[in-house]
Amino acid sequence: MRISPLFLLSVILVGCASTPSGSSVDMPPADFVVVTDLDPTILIESRYYGSYNFIGGPVRGYVTAQCRLARPAAEALVKVQARLKDQGYRLKTHDCYRPQKAVNHFIEWARDLSDQRMKAEFYPEVPKNEIFSRGYVASRSGHSRGSTLDLTIVRSHRENVPLDMGTPYDFFSDKSATASPAISSVAKKNRAILKDAMEAEGFKNYDKEWWHYTLKNEPFPDTYFDFDN
C-alpha cells in the first residue's frame, strides 16, 4: 500500500507534539560557555540568528549571534582549531547550541506547505513535506543538548570564502551526505580535512550532513535545553 507523503508528515508532526524521551531544562548550566571566549579566532556565522537560512528569517530563541556549547565540547573545538591552524585553516561555525523553541519553530514552518520561499536555495530536490521523514530536521535535536554543532572551514587568509564542500551548508540533498560520491574530488578532500580534525578531538559526524558533529562523550546526553542562545 502506498502511503501519502502528507499522511507521513501528519504522523511525524503529531509525534512532535508529544513529549519525547529526555528531560527539558529552561536554564543554562554553569558550564555552558561562549566558544569565542575560549578562542576568539574561531569564526562565527550564526545562520539562524539572521534571515539567510531554510526558513527565510530569524529563528525563535536566537537572541545573539554567538556559538555557545557545553564546556567539554567547546574545549574540544578549540583543539580542533589548533590542529587546523597548523594546516592554514580556521573553523567557521554556523550553529551550535540550539534551544528547543527553535526546533519547535522548525516544526511550525514545516506544517506550512505554502511557504516555499527558500526552496530554490536550500531544498530544491526535496519536497517540503519530506524534510522530516528524510532526516534533515528532527523534533528533538542534538544541538539542544549543547555538544552538537554545524561548521565548515576556511583558509586562514580568506576567512569569508569557505572551502568547496560540494554543497552549501543546510542544503537538503543526498549530495550533503558526508561520503556522497556525487561531489568533486576537491570537495571530498575538503570534507576529509574537516572530518579528520573533528574526529581526532572526539567528535563524530552525522553521515547525512557533512557539517554536523557531536562530541562523543557529551556531558548532557539526555537533556534538551530551552534557554535563549
mmCIF file of C-alpha atoms in Angstrom:
data_model
loop_
_atom_site.group_PDB
_atom_site.id
_atom_site.type_symbol
_atom_site.label_atom_id
_atom_site.label_comp_id
_atom_site.label_asym_id
_atom_site.label_seq_id
_atom_site.Cartn_x
_atom_site.Cartn_y
_atom_site.Cartn_z
ATOM 1 C CA MET A 1 0.000 0.000 0.000
ATOM 2 C CA ARG A 2 1.395 3.410 -0.965
ATOM 3 C CA ILE A 3 1.317 5.896 1.933
ATOM 4 C CA SER A 4 0.697 9.534 1.078
ATOM 5 C CA PRO A 5 3.602 11.903 1.917
ATOM 6 C CA LEU A 6 1.047 14.250 3.502
ATOM 7 C CA PHE A 7 -0.089 11.437 5.790
ATOM 8 C CA LEU A 8 3.523 10.737 6.755
ATOM 9 C CA LEU A 9 4.088 14.387 7.589
ATOM 10 C CA SER A 10 0.970 14.472 9.751
ATOM 11 C CA VAL A 11 2.176 11.416 11.675
ATOM 12 C CA ILE A 12 5.581 12.998 12.209
ATOM 13 C CA LEU A 13 4.136 16.276 13.431
ATOM 14 C CA VAL A 14 1.674 14.594 15.774
ATOM 15 C CA GLY A 15 4.641 12.729 17.218
ATOM 16 C CA CYS A 16 6.469 16.009 17.643
ATOM 17 C CA ALA A 17 3.643 17.315 19.797
ATOM 18 C CA SER A 18 4.017 14.503 22.300
ATOM 19 C CA THR A 19 6.714 14.504 24.989
ATOM 20 C CA PRO A 20 9.849 12.728 23.683
ATOM 21 C CA SER A 21 12.307 10.930 25.905
ATOM 22 C CA GLY A 22 14.806 13.074 27.774
ATOM 23 C CA SER A 23 14.206 15.973 30.123
ATOM 24 C CA SER A 24 13.870 19.601 29.069
ATOM 25 C CA VAL A 25 15.550 22.419 31.002
ATOM 26 C CA ASP A 26 14.933 26.154 30.625
ATOM 27 C CA MET A 27 18.025 27.397 32.474
ATOM 28 C CA PRO A 28 21.631 27.127 31.241
ATOM 29 C CA PRO A 29 24.005 25.097 33.407
ATOM 30 C CA ALA A 30 27.090 26.861 34.698
ATOM 31 C CA ASP A 31 29.437 25.025 32.350
ATOM 32 C CA PHE A 32 27.917 26.267 29.086
ATOM 33 C CA VAL A 33 30.373 28.720 27.512
ATOM 34 C CA VAL A 34 30.630 31.052 24.544
ATOM 35 C CA VAL A 35 33.211 29.483 22.247
ATOM 36 C CA THR A 36 34.881 32.753 21.282
ATOM 37 C CA ASP A 37 35.540 33.436 24.973
ATOM 38 C CA LEU A 38 37.902 30.461 24.821
ATOM 39 C CA ASP A 39 39.293 31.108 21.338
ATOM 40 C CA PRO A 40 38.382 34.366 19.565
ATOM 41 C CA THR A 41 39.974 33.126 16.318
ATOM 42 C CA ILE A 42 37.077 30.734 15.685
ATOM 43 C CA LEU A 43 34.771 32.444 13.186
ATOM 44 C CA ILE A 44 31.028 32.695 13.826
ATOM 45 C CA GLU A 45 28.301 32.998 11.193
ATOM 46 C CA SER A 46 25.056 32.299 13.026
ATOM 47 C CA ARG A 47 22.624 31.439 10.235
ATOM 48 C CA TYR A 48 19.550 31.119 12.457
ATOM 49 C CA TYR A 49 20.112 34.498 14.093
ATOM 50 C CA GLY A 50 19.758 36.110 10.674
ATOM 51 C CA SER A 51 17.497 35.566 7.679
ATOM 52 C CA TYR A 52 19.673 33.545 5.321
ATOM 53 C CA ASN A 53 18.515 30.046 6.237
ATOM 54 C CA PHE A 54 15.964 27.496 5.067
ATOM 55 C CA ILE A 55 13.139 29.231 6.958
ATOM 56 C CA GLY A 56 13.998 32.616 5.473
ATOM 57 C CA GLY A 57 14.039 34.607 8.735
ATOM 58 C CA PRO A 58 15.373 34.738 12.295
ATOM 59 C CA VAL A 59 14.634 31.582 14.273
ATOM 60 C CA ARG A 60 12.975 31.697 17.680
ATOM 61 C CA GLY A 61 15.400 31.595 20.615
ATOM 62 C CA TYR A 62 18.385 33.135 18.813
ATOM 63 C CA VAL A 63 18.864 36.477 20.553
ATOM 64 C CA THR A 64 22.609 36.732 19.879
ATOM 65 C CA ALA A 65 24.846 35.669 17.012
ATOM 66 C CA GLN A 66 27.183 33.551 19.094
ATOM 67 C CA CYS A 67 28.283 29.930 19.381
ATOM 68 C CA ARG A 68 27.504 28.537 22.829
ATOM 69 C CA LEU A 69 28.408 24.956 23.820
ATOM 70 C CA ALA A 70 28.822 22.775 26.874
ATOM 71 C CA ARG A 71 32.362 23.386 28.098
ATOM 72 C CA PRO A 72 33.807 19.940 27.140
ATOM 73 C CA ALA A 73 32.585 20.409 23.559
ATOM 74 C CA ALA A 74 33.906 23.975 23.413
ATOM 75 C CA GLU A 75 37.312 22.933 24.739
ATOM 76 C CA ALA A 76 37.497 20.103 22.206
ATOM 77 C CA LEU A 77 36.608 22.558 19.437
ATOM 78 C CA VAL A 78 39.472 24.834 20.482
ATOM 79 C CA LYS A 79 41.802 21.859 19.998
ATOM 80 C CA VAL A 80 40.358 21.278 16.514
ATOM 81 C CA GLN A 81 41.056 24.914 15.686
ATOM 82 C CA ALA A 82 44.672 24.496 16.781
ATOM 83 C CA ARG A 83 45.054 21.454 14.517
ATOM 84 C CA LEU A 84 43.631 23.292 11.523
ATOM 85 C CA LYS A 85 45.676 26.445 12.117
ATOM 86 C CA ASP A 86 48.799 24.382 11.578
ATOM 87 C CA GLN A 87 47.435 23.492 8.122
ATOM 88 C CA GLY A 88 46.489 27.078 7.235
ATOM 89 C CA TYR A 89 42.760 26.783 8.023
ATOM 90 C CA ARG A 90 40.241 28.160 10.511
ATOM 91 C CA LEU A 91 36.869 26.950 11.701
ATOM 92 C CA LYS A 92 33.644 28.798 10.937
ATOM 93 C CA THR A 93 30.560 27.748 12.907
ATOM 94 C CA HIS A 94 27.005 28.128 11.567
ATOM 95 C CA ASP A 95 25.053 26.730 14.514
ATOM 96 C CA CYS A 96 25.975 25.449 17.963
ATOM 97 C CA TYR A 97 23.601 25.184 20.936
ATOM 98 C CA ARG A 98 20.016 25.337 19.635
ATOM 99 C CA PRO A 99 17.083 25.979 22.019
ATOM 100 C CA GLN A 100 14.171 23.542 21.832
ATOM 101 C CA LYS A 101 11.950 26.526 20.996
ATOM 102 C CA ALA A 102 13.959 26.903 17.772
ATOM 103 C CA VAL A 103 13.290 23.264 16.916
ATOM 104 C CA ASN A 104 9.587 23.897 17.567
ATOM 105 C CA HIS A 105 9.819 26.837 15.157
ATOM 106 C CA PHE A 106 11.145 24.453 12.505
ATOM 107 C CA ILE A 107 8.151 22.175 13.121
ATOM 108 C CA GLU A 108 5.703 25.068 12.691
ATOM 109 C CA TRP A 109 7.466 26.073 9.468
ATOM 110 C CA ALA A 110 7.231 22.501 8.162
ATOM 111 C CA ARG A 111 3.454 22.493 8.714
ATOM 112 C CA ASP A 112 3.037 25.455 6.369
ATOM 113 C CA LEU A 113 3.463 23.783 2.990
ATOM 114 C CA SER A 114 2.612 27.044 1.225
ATOM 115 C CA ASP A 115 5.833 28.694 2.461
ATOM 116 C CA GLN A 116 8.380 27.744 -0.201
ATOM 117 C CA ARG A 117 10.423 30.978 -0.142
ATOM 118 C CA MET A 118 13.805 29.325 0.336
ATOM 119 C CA LYS A 119 13.204 26.111 -1.577
ATOM 120 C CA ALA A 120 15.393 27.007 -4.569
ATOM 121 C CA GLU A 121 18.417 27.650 -2.354
ATOM 122 C CA PHE A 122 18.099 25.040 0.389
ATOM 123 C CA TYR A 123 15.870 22.155 -0.691
ATOM 124 C CA PRO A 124 15.318 22.195 -4.479
ATOM 125 C CA GLU A 125 15.442 18.384 -4.687
ATOM 126 C CA VAL A 126 13.264 17.571 -1.665
ATOM 127 C CA PRO A 127 9.505 18.121 -1.272
ATOM 128 C CA LYS A 128 8.948 20.182 1.862
ATOM 129 C CA ASN A 129 6.628 17.530 3.306
ATOM 130 C CA GLU A 130 9.522 15.022 3.279
ATOM 131 C CA ILE A 131 12.125 17.105 5.118
ATOM 132 C CA PHE A 132 11.408 15.401 8.455
ATOM 133 C CA SER A 133 10.995 11.872 7.092
ATOM 134 C CA ARG A 134 14.320 12.106 5.250
ATOM 135 C CA GLY A 135 16.158 13.087 8.435
ATOM 136 C CA TYR A 136 17.150 16.665 7.606
ATOM 137 C CA VAL A 137 15.186 18.138 10.528
ATOM 138 C CA ALA A 138 14.136 16.375 13.745
ATOM 139 C CA SER A 139 11.620 17.060 16.503
ATOM 140 C CA ARG A 140 14.437 16.769 19.052
ATOM 141 C CA SER A 141 17.893 17.951 18.065
ATOM 142 C CA GLY A 142 21.278 17.006 19.451
ATOM 143 C CA HIS A 143 22.074 20.715 19.211
ATOM 144 C CA SER A 144 19.753 21.291 22.178
ATOM 145 C CA ARG A 145 21.969 19.083 24.361
ATOM 146 C CA GLY A 146 24.822 21.559 23.942
ATOM 147 C CA SER A 147 27.513 19.361 22.363
ATOM 148 C CA THR A 148 26.497 19.368 18.698
ATOM 149 C CA LEU A 149 27.443 21.984 16.150
ATOM 150 C CA ASP A 150 27.384 22.752 12.428
ATOM 151 C CA LEU A 151 30.538 24.147 10.896
ATOM 152 C CA THR A 152 32.890 24.424 7.962
ATOM 153 C CA ILE A 153 36.482 25.520 7.375
ATOM 154 C CA VAL A 154 38.041 28.458 5.569
ATOM 155 C CA ARG A 155 41.604 29.305 4.620
ATOM 156 C CA SER A 156 43.246 31.487 7.252
ATOM 157 C CA HIS A 157 43.949 34.292 4.784
ATOM 158 C CA ARG A 158 40.467 34.181 3.153
ATOM 159 C CA GLU A 159 38.064 33.920 6.069
ATOM 160 C CA ASN A 160 34.999 34.962 4.054
ATOM 161 C CA VAL A 161 35.464 32.213 1.462
ATOM 162 C CA PRO A 162 34.580 28.714 2.752
ATOM 163 C CA LEU A 163 36.299 25.760 1.174
ATOM 164 C CA ASP A 164 34.417 23.885 -1.539
ATOM 165 C CA MET A 165 32.468 21.214 0.343
ATOM 166 C CA GLY A 166 30.356 20.086 -2.598
ATOM 167 C CA THR A 167 27.161 21.687 -1.273
ATOM 168 C CA PRO A 168 26.320 24.759 0.773
ATOM 169 C CA TYR A 169 25.532 24.463 4.484
ATOM 170 C CA ASP A 170 21.984 23.230 5.236
ATOM 171 C CA PHE A 171 21.465 22.035 1.662
ATOM 172 C CA PHE A 172 18.900 19.222 1.926
ATOM 173 C CA SER A 173 20.180 16.721 -0.625
ATOM 174 C CA ASP A 174 21.846 13.339 -0.919
ATOM 175 C CA LYS A 175 24.921 15.282 -2.043
ATOM 176 C CA SER A 176 25.245 16.633 1.503
ATOM 177 C CA ALA A 177 25.897 13.155 2.883
ATOM 178 C CA THR A 178 29.485 13.184 4.087
ATOM 179 C CA ALA A 179 30.574 10.269 1.890
ATOM 180 C CA SER A 180 28.498 11.250 -1.165
ATOM 181 C CA PRO A 181 30.117 10.029 -4.399
ATOM 182 C CA ALA A 182 28.357 12.796 -6.346
ATOM 183 C CA ILE A 183 30.794 15.589 -5.469
ATOM 184 C CA SER A 184 34.169 16.619 -6.850
ATOM 185 C CA SER A 185 37.471 15.196 -5.668
ATOM 186 C CA VAL A 186 38.346 18.621 -4.249
ATOM 187 C CA ALA A 187 35.162 18.676 -2.159
ATOM 188 C CA LYS A 188 35.817 15.127 -0.940
ATOM 189 C CA LYS A 189 39.301 16.165 0.171
ATOM 190 C CA ASN A 190 37.992 19.236 1.979
ATOM 191 C CA ARG A 191 35.317 17.247 3.794
ATOM 192 C CA ALA A 192 38.018 14.803 4.871
ATOM 193 C CA ILE A 193 40.146 17.633 6.287
ATOM 194 C CA LEU A 194 37.251 18.708 8.498
ATOM 195 C CA LYS A 195 36.246 15.165 9.443
ATOM 196 C CA ASP A 196 39.768 14.082 10.339
ATOM 197 C CA ALA A 197 40.344 17.112 12.548
ATOM 198 C CA MET A 198 36.996 16.782 14.320
ATOM 199 C CA GLU A 199 37.311 13.042 14.901
ATOM 200 C CA ALA A 200 40.829 13.468 16.258
ATOM 201 C CA GLU A 201 39.390 15.562 19.103
ATOM 202 C CA GLY A 202 36.466 13.291 19.954
ATOM 203 C CA PHE A 203 33.644 14.412 17.670
ATOM 204 C CA LYS A 204 31.508 12.127 15.498
ATOM 205 C CA ASN A 205 29.828 13.074 12.236
ATOM 206 C CA TYR A 206 26.156 12.704 11.259
ATOM 207 C CA ASP A 207 26.557 10.936 7.937
ATOM 208 C CA LYS A 208 23.668 12.745 6.169
ATOM 209 C CA GLU A 209 25.277 16.151 6.751
ATOM 210 C CA TRP A 210 28.980 16.875 6.194
ATOM 211 C CA TRP A 211 28.766 19.913 8.519
ATOM 212 C CA HIS A 212 27.167 18.225 11.578
ATOM 213 C CA TYR A 213 29.282 16.942 14.502
ATOM 214 C CA THR A 214 28.580 15.825 18.084
ATOM 215 C CA LEU A 215 31.065 15.296 20.909
ATOM 216 C CA LYS A 216 31.102 11.548 21.579
ATOM 217 C CA ASN A 217 31.335 11.944 25.355
ATOM 218 C CA GLU A 218 28.747 14.690 25.630
ATOM 219 C CA PRO A 219 28.036 15.770 29.211
ATOM 220 C CA PHE A 220 24.238 16.075 28.807
ATOM 221 C CA PRO A 221 23.206 13.110 26.625
ATOM 222 C CA ASP A 222 19.594 13.053 27.860
ATOM 223 C CA THR A 223 18.882 16.733 28.496
ATOM 224 C CA TYR A 224 17.369 19.120 25.959
ATOM 225 C CA PHE A 225 17.832 22.762 26.927
ATOM 226 C CA ASP A 226 15.459 25.573 26.000
ATOM 227 C CA PHE A 227 17.094 28.795 27.226
ATOM 228 C CA ASP A 228 17.711 31.543 24.645
ATOM 229 C CA ASN A 229 21.050 31.477 22.905
#
